[in-house]
Tab-separated table of N, CA and C in Angstrom:
chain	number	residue	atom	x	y	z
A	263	UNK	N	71.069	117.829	155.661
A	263	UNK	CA	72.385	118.435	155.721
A	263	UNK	C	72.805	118.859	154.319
A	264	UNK	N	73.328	119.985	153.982
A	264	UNK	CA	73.662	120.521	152.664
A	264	UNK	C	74.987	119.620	151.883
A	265	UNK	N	74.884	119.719	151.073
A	265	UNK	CA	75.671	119.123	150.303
A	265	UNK	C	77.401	119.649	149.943
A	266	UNK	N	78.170	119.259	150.210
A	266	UNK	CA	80.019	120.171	150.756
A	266	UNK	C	79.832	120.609	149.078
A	267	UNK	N	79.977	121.854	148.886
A	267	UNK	CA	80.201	123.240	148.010
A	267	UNK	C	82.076	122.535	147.167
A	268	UNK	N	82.348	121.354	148.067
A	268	UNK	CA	83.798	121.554	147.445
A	268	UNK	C	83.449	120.805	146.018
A	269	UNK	N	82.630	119.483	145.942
A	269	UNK	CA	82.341	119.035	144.997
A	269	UNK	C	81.928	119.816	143.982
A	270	UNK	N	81.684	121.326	143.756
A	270	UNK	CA	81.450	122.091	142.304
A	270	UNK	C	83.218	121.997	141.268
A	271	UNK	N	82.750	121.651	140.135
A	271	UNK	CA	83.885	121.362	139.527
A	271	UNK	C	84.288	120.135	139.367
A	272	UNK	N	83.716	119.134	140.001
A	272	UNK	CA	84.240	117.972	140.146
A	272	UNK	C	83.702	117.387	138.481
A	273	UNK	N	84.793	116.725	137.676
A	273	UNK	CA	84.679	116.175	136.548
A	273	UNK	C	84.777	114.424	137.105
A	274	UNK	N	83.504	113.606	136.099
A	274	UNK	CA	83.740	112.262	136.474
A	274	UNK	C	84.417	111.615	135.073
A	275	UNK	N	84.810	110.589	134.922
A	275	UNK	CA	85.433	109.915	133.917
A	275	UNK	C	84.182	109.814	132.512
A	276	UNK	N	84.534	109.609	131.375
A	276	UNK	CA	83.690	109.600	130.623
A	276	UNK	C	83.095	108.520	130.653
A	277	UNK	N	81.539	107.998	129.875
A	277	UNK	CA	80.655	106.722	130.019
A	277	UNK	C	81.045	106.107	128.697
A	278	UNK	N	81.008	104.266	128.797
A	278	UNK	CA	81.257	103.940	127.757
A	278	UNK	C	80.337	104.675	126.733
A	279	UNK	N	80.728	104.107	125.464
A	279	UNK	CA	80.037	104.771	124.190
A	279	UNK	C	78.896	104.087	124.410
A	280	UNK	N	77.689	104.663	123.903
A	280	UNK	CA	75.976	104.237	123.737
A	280	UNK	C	76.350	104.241	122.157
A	281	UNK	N	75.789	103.169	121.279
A	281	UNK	CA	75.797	103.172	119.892
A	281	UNK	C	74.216	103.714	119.618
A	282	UNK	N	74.121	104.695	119.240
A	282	UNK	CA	72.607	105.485	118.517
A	282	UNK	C	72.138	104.642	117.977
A	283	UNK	N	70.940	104.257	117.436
A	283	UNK	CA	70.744	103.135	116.810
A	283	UNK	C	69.124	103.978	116.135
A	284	UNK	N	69.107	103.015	114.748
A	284	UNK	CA	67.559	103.787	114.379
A	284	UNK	C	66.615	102.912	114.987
A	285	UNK	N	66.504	102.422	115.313
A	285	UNK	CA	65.310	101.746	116.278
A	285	UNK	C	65.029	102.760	117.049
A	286	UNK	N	65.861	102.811	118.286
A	286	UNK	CA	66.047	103.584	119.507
A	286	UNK	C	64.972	104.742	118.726
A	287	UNK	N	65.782	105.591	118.338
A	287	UNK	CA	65.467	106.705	117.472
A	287	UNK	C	63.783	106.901	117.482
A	288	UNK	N	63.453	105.933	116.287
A	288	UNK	CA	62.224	105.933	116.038
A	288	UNK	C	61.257	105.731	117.333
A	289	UNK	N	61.926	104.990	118.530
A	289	UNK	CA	60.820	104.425	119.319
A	289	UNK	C	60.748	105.719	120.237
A	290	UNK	N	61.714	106.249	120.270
A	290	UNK	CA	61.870	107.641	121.635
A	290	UNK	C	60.634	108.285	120.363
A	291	UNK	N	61.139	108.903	119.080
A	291	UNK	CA	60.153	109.889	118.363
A	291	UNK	C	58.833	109.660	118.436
A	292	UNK	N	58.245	108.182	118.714
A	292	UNK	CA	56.958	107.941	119.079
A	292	UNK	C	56.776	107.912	120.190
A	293	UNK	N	57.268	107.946	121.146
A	293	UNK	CA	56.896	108.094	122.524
A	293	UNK	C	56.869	109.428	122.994
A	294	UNK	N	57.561	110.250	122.093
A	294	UNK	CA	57.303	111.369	122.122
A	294	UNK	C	56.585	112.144	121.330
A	295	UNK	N	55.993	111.604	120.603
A	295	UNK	CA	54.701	112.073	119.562
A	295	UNK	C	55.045	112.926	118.376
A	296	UNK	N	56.548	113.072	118.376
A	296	UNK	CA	57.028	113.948	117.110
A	296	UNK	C	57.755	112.968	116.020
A	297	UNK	N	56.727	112.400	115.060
A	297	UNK	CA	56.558	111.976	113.805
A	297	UNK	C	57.561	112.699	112.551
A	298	UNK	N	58.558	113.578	112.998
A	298	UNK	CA	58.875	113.857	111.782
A	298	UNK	C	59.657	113.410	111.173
A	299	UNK	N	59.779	113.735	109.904
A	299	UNK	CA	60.269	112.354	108.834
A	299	UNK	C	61.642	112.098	108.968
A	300	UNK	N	62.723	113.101	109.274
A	300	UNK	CA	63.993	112.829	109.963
A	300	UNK	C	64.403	111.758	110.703
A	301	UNK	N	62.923	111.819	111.578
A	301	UNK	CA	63.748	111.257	112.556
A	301	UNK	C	62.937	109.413	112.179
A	302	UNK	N	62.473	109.094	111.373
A	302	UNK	CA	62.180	107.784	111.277
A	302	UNK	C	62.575	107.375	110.046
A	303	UNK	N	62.357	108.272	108.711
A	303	UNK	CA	63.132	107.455	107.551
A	303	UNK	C	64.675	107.926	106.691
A	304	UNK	N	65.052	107.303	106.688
A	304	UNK	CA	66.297	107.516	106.320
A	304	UNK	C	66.501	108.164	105.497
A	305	UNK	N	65.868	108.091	104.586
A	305	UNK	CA	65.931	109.352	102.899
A	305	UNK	C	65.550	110.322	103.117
A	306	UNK	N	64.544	110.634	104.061
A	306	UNK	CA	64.393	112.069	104.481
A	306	UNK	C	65.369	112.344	104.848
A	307	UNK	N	65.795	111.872	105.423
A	307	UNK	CA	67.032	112.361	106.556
A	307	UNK	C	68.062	112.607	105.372
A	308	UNK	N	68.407	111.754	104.384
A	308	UNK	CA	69.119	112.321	103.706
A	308	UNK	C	69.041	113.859	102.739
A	309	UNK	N	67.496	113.754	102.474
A	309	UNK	CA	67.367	114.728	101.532
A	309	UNK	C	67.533	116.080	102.892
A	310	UNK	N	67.889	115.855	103.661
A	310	UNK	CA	67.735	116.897	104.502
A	310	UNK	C	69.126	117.690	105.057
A	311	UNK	N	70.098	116.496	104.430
A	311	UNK	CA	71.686	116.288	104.544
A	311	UNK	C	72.264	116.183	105.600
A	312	UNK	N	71.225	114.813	106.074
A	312	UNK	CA	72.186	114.089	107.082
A	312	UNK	C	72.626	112.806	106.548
A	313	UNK	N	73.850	112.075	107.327
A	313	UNK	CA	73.852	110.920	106.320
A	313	UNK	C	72.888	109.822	106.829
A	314	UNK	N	72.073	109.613	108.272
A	314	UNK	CA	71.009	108.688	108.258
A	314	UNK	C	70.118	110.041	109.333
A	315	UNK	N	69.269	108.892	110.418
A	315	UNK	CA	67.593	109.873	110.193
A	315	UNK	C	68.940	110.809	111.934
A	316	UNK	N	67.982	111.360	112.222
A	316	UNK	CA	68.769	112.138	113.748
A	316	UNK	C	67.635	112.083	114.714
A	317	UNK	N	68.011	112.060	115.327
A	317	UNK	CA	67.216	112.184	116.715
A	317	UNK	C	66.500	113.191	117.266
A	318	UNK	N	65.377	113.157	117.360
A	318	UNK	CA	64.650	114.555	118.664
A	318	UNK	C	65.111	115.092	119.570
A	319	UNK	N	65.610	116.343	119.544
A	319	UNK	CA	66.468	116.945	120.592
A	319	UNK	C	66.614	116.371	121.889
A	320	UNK	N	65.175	115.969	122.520
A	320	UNK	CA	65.607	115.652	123.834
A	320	UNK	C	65.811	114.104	124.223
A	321	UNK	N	66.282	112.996	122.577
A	321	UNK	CA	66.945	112.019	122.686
A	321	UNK	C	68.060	112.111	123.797
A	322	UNK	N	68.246	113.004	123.869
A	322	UNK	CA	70.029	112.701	124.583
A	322	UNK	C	69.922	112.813	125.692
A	323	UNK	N	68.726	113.328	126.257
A	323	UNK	CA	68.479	113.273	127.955
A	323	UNK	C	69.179	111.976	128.291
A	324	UNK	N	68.035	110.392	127.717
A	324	UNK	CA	68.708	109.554	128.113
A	324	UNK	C	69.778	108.751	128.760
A	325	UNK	N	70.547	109.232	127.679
A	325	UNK	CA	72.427	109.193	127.685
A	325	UNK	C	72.766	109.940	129.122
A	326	UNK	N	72.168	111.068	128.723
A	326	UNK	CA	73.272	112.189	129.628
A	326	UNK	C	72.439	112.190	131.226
A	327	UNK	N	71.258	111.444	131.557
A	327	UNK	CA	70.778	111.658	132.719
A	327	UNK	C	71.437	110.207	133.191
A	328	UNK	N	71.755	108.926	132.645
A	328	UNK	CA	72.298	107.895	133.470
A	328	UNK	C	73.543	108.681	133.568
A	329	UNK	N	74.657	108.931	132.947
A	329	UNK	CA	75.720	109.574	133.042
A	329	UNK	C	76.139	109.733	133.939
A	330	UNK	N	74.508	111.335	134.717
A	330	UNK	CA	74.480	111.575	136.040
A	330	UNK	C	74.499	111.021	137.223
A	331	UNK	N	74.145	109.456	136.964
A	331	UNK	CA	74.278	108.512	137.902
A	331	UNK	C	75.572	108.656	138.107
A	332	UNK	N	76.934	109.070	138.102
A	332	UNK	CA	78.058	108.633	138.826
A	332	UNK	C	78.097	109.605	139.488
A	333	UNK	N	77.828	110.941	139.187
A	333	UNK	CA	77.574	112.391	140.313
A	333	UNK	C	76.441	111.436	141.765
A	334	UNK	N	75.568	110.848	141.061
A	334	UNK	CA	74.254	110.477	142.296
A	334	UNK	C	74.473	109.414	143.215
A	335	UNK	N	75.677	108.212	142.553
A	335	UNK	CA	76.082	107.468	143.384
A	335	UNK	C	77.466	107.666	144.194
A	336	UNK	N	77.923	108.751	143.690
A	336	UNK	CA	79.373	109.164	144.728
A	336	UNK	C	78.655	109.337	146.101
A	337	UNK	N	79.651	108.222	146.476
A	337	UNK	CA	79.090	108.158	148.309
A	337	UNK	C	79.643	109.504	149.101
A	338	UNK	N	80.904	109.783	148.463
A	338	UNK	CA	81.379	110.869	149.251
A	338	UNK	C	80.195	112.272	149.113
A	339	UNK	N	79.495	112.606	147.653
A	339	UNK	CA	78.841	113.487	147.665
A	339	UNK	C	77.905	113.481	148.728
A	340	UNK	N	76.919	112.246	148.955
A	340	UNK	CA	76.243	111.717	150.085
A	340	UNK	C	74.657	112.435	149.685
A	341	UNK	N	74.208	112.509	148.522
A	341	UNK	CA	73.122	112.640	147.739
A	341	UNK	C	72.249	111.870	148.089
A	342	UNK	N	71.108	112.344	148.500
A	342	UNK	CA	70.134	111.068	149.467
A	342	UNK	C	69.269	110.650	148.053
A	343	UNK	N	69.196	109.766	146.944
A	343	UNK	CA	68.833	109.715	145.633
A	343	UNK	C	67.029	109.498	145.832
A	344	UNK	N	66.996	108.489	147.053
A	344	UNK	CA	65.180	108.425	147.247
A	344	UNK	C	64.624	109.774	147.218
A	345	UNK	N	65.442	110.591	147.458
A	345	UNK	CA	64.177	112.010	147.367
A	345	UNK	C	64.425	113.062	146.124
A	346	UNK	N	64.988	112.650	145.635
A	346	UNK	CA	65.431	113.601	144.048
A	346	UNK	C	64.484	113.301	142.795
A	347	UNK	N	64.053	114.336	142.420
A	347	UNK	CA	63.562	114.555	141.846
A	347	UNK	C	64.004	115.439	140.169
A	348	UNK	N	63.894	115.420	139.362
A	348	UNK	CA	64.528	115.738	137.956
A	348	UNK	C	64.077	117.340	138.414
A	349	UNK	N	64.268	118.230	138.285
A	349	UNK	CA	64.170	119.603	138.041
A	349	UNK	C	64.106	120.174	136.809
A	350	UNK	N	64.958	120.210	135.923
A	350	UNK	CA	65.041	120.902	134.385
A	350	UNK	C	65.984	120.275	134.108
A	351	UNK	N	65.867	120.104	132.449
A	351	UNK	CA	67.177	119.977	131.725
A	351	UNK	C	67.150	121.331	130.371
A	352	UNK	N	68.517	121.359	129.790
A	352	UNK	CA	68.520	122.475	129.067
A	352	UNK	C	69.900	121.210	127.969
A	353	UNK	N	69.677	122.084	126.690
A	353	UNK	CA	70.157	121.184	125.907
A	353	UNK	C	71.420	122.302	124.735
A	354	UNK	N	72.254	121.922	124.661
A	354	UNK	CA	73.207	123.056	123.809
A	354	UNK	C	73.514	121.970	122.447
A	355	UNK	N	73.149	122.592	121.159
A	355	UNK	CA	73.742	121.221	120.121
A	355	UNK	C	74.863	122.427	119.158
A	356	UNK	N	75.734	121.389	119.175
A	356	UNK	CA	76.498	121.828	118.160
A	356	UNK	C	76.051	121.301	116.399
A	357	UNK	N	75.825	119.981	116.536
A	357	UNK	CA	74.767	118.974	115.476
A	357	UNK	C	73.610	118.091	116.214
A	358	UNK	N	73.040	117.365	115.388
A	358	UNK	CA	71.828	116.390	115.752
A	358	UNK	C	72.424	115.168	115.579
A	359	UNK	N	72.066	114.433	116.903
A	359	UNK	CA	72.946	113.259	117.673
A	359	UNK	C	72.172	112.583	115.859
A	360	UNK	N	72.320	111.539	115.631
A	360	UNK	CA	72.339	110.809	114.956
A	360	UNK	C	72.873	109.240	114.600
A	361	UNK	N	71.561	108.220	113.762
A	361	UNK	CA	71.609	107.140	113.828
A	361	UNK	C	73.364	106.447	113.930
A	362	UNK	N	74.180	105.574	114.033
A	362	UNK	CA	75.648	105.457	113.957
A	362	UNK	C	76.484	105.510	114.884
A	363	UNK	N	76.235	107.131	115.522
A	363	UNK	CA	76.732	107.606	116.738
A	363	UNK	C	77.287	106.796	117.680
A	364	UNK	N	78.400	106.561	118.317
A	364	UNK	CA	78.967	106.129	119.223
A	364	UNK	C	79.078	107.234	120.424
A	365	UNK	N	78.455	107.635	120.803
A	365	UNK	CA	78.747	109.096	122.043
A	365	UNK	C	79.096	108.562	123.403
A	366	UNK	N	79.738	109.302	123.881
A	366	UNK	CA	80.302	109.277	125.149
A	366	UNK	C	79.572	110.749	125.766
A	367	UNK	N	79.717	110.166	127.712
A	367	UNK	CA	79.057	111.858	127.927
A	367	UNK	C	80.350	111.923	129.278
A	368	UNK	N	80.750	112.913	129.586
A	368	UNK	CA	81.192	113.372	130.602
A	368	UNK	C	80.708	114.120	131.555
A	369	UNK	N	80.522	113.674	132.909
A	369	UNK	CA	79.802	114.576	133.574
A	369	UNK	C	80.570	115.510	134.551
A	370	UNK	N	80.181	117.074	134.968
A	370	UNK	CA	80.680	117.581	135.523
A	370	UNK	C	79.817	118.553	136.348
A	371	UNK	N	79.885	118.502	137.832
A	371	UNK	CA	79.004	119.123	138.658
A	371	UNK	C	79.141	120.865	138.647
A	372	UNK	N	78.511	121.225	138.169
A	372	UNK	CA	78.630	122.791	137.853
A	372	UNK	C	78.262	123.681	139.071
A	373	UNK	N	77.198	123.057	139.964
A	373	UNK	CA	76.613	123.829	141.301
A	373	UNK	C	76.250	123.183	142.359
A	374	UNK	N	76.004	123.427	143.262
A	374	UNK	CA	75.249	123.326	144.453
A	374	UNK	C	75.128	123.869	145.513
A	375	UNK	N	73.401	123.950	145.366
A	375	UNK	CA	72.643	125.090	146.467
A	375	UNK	C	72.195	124.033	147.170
A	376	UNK	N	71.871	124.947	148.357
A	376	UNK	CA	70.584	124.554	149.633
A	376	UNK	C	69.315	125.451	149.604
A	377	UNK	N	68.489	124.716	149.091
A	377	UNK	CA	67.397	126.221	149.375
A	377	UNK	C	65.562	125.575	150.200
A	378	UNK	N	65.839	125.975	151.384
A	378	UNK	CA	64.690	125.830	151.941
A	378	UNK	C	64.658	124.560	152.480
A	379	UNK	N	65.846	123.791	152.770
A	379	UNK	CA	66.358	121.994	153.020
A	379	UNK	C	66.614	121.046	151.795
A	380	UNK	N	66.160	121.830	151.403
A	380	UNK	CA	66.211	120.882	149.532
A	380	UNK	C	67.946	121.354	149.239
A	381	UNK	N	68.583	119.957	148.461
A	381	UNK	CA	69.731	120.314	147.885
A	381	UNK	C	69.387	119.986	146.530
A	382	UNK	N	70.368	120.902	145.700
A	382	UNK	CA	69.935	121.440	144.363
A	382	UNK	C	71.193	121.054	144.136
A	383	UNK	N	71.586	119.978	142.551
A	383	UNK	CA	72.702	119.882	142.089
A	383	UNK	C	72.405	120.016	140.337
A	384	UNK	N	73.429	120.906	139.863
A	384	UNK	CA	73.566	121.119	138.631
A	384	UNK	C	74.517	120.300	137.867
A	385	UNK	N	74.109	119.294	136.921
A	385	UNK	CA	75.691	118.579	136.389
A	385	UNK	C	75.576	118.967	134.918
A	386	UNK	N	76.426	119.300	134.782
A	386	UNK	CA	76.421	119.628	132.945
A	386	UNK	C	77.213	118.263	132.145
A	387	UNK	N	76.416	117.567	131.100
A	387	UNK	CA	76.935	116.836	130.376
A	387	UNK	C	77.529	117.268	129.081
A	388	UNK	N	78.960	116.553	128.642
A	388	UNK	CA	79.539	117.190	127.975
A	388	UNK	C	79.329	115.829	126.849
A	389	UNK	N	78.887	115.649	125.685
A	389	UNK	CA	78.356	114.210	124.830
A	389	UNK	C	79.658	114.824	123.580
A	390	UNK	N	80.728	113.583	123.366
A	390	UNK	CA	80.703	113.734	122.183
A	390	UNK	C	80.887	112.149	121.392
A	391	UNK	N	81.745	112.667	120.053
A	391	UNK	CA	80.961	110.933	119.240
A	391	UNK	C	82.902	110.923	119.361
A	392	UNK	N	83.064	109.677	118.770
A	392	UNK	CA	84.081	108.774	118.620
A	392	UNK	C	85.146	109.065	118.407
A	393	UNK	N	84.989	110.129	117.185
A	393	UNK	CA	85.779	111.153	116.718
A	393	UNK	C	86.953	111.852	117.851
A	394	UNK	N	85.782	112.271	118.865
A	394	UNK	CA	86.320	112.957	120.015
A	394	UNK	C	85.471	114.600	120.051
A	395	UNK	N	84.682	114.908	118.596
A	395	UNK	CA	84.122	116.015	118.536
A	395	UNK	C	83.045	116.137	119.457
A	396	UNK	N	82.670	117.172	119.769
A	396	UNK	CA	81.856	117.544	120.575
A	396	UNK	C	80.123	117.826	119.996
A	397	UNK	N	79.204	117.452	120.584
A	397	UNK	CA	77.961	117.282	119.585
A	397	UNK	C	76.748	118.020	120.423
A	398	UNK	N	77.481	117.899	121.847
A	398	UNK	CA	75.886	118.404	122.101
A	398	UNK	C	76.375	118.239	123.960
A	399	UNK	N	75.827	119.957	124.437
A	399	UNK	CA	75.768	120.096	126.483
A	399	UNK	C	74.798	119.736	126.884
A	400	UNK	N	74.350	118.780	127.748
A	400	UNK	CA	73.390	118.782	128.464
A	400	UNK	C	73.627	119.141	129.994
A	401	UNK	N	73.015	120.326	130.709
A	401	UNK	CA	72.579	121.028	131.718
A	401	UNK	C	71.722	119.912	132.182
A	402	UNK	N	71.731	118.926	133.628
A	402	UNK	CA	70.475	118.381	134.436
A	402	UNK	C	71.003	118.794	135.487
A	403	UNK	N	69.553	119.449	136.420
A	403	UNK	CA	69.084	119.729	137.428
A	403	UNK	C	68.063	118.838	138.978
A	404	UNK	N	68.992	118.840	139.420
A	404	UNK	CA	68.477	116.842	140.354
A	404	UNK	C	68.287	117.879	141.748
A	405	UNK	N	67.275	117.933	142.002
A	405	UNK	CA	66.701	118.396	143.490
A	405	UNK	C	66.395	117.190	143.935
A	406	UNK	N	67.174	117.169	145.702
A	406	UNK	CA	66.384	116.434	146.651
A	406	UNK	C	66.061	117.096	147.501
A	407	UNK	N	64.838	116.862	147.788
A	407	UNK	CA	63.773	117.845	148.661
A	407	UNK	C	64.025	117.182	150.057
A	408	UNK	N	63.956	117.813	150.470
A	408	UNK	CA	64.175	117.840	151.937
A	408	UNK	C	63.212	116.645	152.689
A	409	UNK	N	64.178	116.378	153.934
A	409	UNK	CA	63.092	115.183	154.669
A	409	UNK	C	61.914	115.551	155.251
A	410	UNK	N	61.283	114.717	155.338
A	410	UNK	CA	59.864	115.367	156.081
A	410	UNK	C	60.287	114.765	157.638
A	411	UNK	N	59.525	116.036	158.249
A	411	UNK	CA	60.060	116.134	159.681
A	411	UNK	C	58.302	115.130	160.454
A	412	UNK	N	59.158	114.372	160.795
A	412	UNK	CA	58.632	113.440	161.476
A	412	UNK	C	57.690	113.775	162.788
């Protein structure tokens, strides 16, 4: 059954703050195989003019895909979550999240299609730090594919 079209627009409350941490940091940059010096020692990072190391762009998935958990557990949406699958994410930075960071993300459902039994939901995360400034959009794309017909 398709997913009610009224939920586009729907804004959820913001997530507590995640504190960035250089651990974190370093362990995502090795799990993701990008070694660069930013993002693990601190003096690079400075000579680079940040004030500690920053994160690999797609650090912030993290953050911003639990986020999406309050779009995935709204019962009213009625999102069947066993069959969803990640689709794309797309990433907008204003700066590079960085070690310190206290960020918050806000999520807000931007779309939803039906295509072929599969429902398609777009939530755009809105991340900013403590301040209240804004640092960085994350666009995730959560397909649940359709049931298999028995």
């Amino acid at each position: 059954m398709a997913l009610d079209q009224s939920f586009v627009g729907r804004t959820y409350p913001p997530t507590d703050p995640y504190e960035v941490g250089r651990e974190k940091i370093r362990e995502f940059a090795e799990a993701v195989g990008d070694t660069h010096p930013a993002y693990i020692d601190p003096e690079a990072a400075k000579a680079l003019g940040y004030p500690d190391v920053i994160a690999p762009p797609t650090f912030v998935f993290s953050i911003t895909f639990k986020a999406a958990g309050q779009v995935v557990r709204d019962p009213q949406l009625g999102l069947d979550y066993s069959r969803v699958v990640h689709g794309d994410q797309k990433f907008a930075y204003r700066r590079p999240v960085r070690a310190g960071d206290r960020l918050t993300v806000t999520s807000t459902i931007e779309a939803i299609k039906s295509m072929a039994g599969n429902d398609i939901v777009d939530v755009r995360g809105e991340v900013q730090d403590e301040a209240g400034e804004h640092v960085v959009t994350a666009w995730t794309k959560l397909v649940a594919r359709a049931a298999e017909e028995g």
